[in-house]
Structures are given as C-alpha cells and as structure tokens.
mmCIF file of C-alpha atoms in Angstrom:
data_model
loop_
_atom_site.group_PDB
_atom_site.id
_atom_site.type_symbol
_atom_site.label_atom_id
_atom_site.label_comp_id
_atom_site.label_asym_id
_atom_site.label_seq_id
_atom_site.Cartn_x
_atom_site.Cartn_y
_atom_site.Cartn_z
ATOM 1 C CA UNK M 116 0.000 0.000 0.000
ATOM 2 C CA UNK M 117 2.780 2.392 0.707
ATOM 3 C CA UNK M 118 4.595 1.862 -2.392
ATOM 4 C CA UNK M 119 1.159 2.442 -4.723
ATOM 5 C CA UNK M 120 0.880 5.346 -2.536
ATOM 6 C CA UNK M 121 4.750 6.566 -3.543
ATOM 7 C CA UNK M 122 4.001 5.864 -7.093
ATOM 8 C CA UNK M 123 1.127 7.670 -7.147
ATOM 9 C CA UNK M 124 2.837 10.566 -5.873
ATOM 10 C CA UNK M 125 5.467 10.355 -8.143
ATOM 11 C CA UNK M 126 3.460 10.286 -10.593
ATOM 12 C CA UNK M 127 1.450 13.087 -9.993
ATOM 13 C CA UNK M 128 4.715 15.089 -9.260
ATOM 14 C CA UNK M 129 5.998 14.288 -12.929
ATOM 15 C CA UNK M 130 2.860 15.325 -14.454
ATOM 16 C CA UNK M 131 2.765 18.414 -13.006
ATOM 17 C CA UNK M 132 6.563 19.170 -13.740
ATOM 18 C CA UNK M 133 6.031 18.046 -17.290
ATOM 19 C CA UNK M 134 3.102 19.487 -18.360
ATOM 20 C CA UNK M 135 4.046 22.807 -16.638
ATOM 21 C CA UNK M 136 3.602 25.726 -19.334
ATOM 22 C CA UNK M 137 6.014 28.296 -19.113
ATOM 23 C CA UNK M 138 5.822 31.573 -21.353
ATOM 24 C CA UNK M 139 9.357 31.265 -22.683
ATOM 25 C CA UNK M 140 8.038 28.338 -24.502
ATOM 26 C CA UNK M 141 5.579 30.206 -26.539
ATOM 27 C CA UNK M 142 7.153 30.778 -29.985
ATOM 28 C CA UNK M 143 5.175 34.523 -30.511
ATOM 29 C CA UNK M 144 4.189 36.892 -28.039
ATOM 30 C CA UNK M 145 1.783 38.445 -30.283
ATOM 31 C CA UNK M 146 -1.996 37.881 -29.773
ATOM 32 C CA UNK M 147 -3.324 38.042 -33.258
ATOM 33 C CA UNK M 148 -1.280 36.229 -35.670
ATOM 34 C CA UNK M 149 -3.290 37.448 -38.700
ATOM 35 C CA UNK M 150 -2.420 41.048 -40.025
ATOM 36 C CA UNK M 151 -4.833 43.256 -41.374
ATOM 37 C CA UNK M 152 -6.004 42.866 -45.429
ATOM 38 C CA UNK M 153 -4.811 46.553 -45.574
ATOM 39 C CA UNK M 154 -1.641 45.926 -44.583
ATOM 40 C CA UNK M 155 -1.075 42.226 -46.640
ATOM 41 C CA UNK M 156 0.454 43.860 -49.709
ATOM 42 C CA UNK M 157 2.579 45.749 -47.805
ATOM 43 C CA UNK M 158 5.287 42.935 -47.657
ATOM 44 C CA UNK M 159 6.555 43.180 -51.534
ATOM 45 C CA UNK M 160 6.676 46.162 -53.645
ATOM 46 C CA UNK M 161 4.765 46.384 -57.067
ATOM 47 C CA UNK M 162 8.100 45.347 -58.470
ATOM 48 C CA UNK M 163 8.328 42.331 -56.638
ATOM 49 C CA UNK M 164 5.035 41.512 -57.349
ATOM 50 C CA UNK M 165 5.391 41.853 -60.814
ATOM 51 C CA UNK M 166 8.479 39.340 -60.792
ATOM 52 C CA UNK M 167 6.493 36.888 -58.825
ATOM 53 C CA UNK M 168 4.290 36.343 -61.273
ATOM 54 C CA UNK M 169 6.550 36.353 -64.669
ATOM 55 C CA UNK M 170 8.078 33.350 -62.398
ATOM 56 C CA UNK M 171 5.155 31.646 -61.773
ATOM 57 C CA UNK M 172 4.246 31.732 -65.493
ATOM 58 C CA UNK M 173 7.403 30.735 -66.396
ATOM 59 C CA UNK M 174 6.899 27.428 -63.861
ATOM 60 C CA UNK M 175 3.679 26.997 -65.216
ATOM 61 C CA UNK M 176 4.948 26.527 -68.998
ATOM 62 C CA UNK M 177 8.164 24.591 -67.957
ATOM 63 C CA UNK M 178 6.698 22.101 -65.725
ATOM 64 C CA UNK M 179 8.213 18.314 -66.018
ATOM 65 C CA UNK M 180 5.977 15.606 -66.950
ATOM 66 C CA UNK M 181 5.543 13.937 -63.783
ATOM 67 C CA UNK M 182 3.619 16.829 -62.350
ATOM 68 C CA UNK M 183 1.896 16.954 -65.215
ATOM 69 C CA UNK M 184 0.983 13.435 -64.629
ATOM 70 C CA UNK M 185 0.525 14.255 -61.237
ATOM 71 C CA UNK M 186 -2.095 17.234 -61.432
ATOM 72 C CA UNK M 187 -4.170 14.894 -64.187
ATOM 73 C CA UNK M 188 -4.354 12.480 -61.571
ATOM 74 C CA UNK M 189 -5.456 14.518 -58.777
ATOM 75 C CA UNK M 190 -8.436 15.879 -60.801
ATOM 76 C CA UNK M 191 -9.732 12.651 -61.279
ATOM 77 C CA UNK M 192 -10.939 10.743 -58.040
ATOM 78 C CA UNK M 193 -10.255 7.025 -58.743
ATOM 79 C CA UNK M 194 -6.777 7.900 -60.004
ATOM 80 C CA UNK M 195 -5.979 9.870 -56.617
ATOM 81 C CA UNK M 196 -7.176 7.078 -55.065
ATOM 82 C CA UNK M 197 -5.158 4.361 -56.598
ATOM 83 C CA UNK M 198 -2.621 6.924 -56.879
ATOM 84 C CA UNK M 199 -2.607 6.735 -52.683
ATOM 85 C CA UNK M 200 -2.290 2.831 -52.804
ATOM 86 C CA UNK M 201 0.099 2.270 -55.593
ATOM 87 C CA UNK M 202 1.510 5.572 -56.479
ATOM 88 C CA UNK M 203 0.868 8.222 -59.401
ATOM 89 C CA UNK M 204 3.062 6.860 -61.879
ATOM 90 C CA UNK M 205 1.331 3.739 -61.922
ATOM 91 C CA UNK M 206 -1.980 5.704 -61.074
ATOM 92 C CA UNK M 207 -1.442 7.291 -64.698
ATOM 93 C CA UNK M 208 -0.511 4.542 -66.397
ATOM 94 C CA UNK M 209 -3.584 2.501 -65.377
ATOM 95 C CA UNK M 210 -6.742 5.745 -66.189
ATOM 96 C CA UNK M 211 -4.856 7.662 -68.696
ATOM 97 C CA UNK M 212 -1.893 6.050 -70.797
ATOM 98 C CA UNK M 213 -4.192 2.959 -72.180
ATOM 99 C CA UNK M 214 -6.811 5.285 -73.730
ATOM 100 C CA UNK M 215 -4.204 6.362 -75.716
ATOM 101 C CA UNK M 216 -3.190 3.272 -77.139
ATOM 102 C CA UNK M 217 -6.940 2.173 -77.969
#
C-alpha cells in the first residue's frame, strides 16, 4: 500500500513538472497572428510583385511531366485514389496512358 501510494505521488509530481507551461516556450508573443487585409500587400513592392508572377508563369509553362501526370491524376478521383495505394506513376498509367493506345 505504501509503495502504490509513492508511485502515485510520483506520478502526480511528474505530471505536473512536465506538463508545466512556461511563457518562454511560446514561440510569438503576439496575440493576433493574422495582419490586417490593408496591410497584406505591404510585404513586396509592385516590383516584386510583378516578378512573382513572370516566375510563376514561367513554372507553369516549364513544368516536367511527372507533375503533369501528377495534377491529371489529382483531378480525377479514382486515379488519386489508386494513386494513394500504388503511387501516381502507376496511377497514370492505369486511367490515362491505355486510352491512348486504344
């Protein structure tokens, strides 16, 4: 009886150490971690903006195959689900590369 009693104690002392929540564990001090829509652009000038999105078009047109392949397969349900089982290359192969060959 003494010893469940020490356990227990124990216990209960280890919980309470462990789950203790100190502030210098919190990562950000601030209470709203959303800014203001007002305030959104003002992270990038027009510039920058402008160069984001000549790079994204340039992505766009130069993509490789496989996410191609990929992006097919994720529009269509049964291939993203096969796709989960067996993977997407074999996920296109099986719902898109043999109506080609027909």
């Amino acid at each position: 009886m003494k010893t469940l009693l020490i356990v227990t104690l124990l216990t209960a002392l280890a919980v309470v150490a462990l789950c203790y929540e100190s502030h210098e564990s919190m990562e950000s001090y601030e209470m709203i971690p959303f800014i203001n829509r007002r305030r959104a652009n003002s992270f990038m000038s027009p510039q920058d903006r402008w160069r984001v999105k000549i790079q994204e078009r340039t992505r766009e047109r130069t993509k490789p195959a496989y996410e191609i392949q990929r992006e097919a397969c994720d529009d269509y349900t049964l291939c993203s689900r096969y796709a989960f089982i067996h993977g997407y290359n074999a996920a296109y192969n099986r719902y898109f590369r043999q109506h080609r060959n027909i």
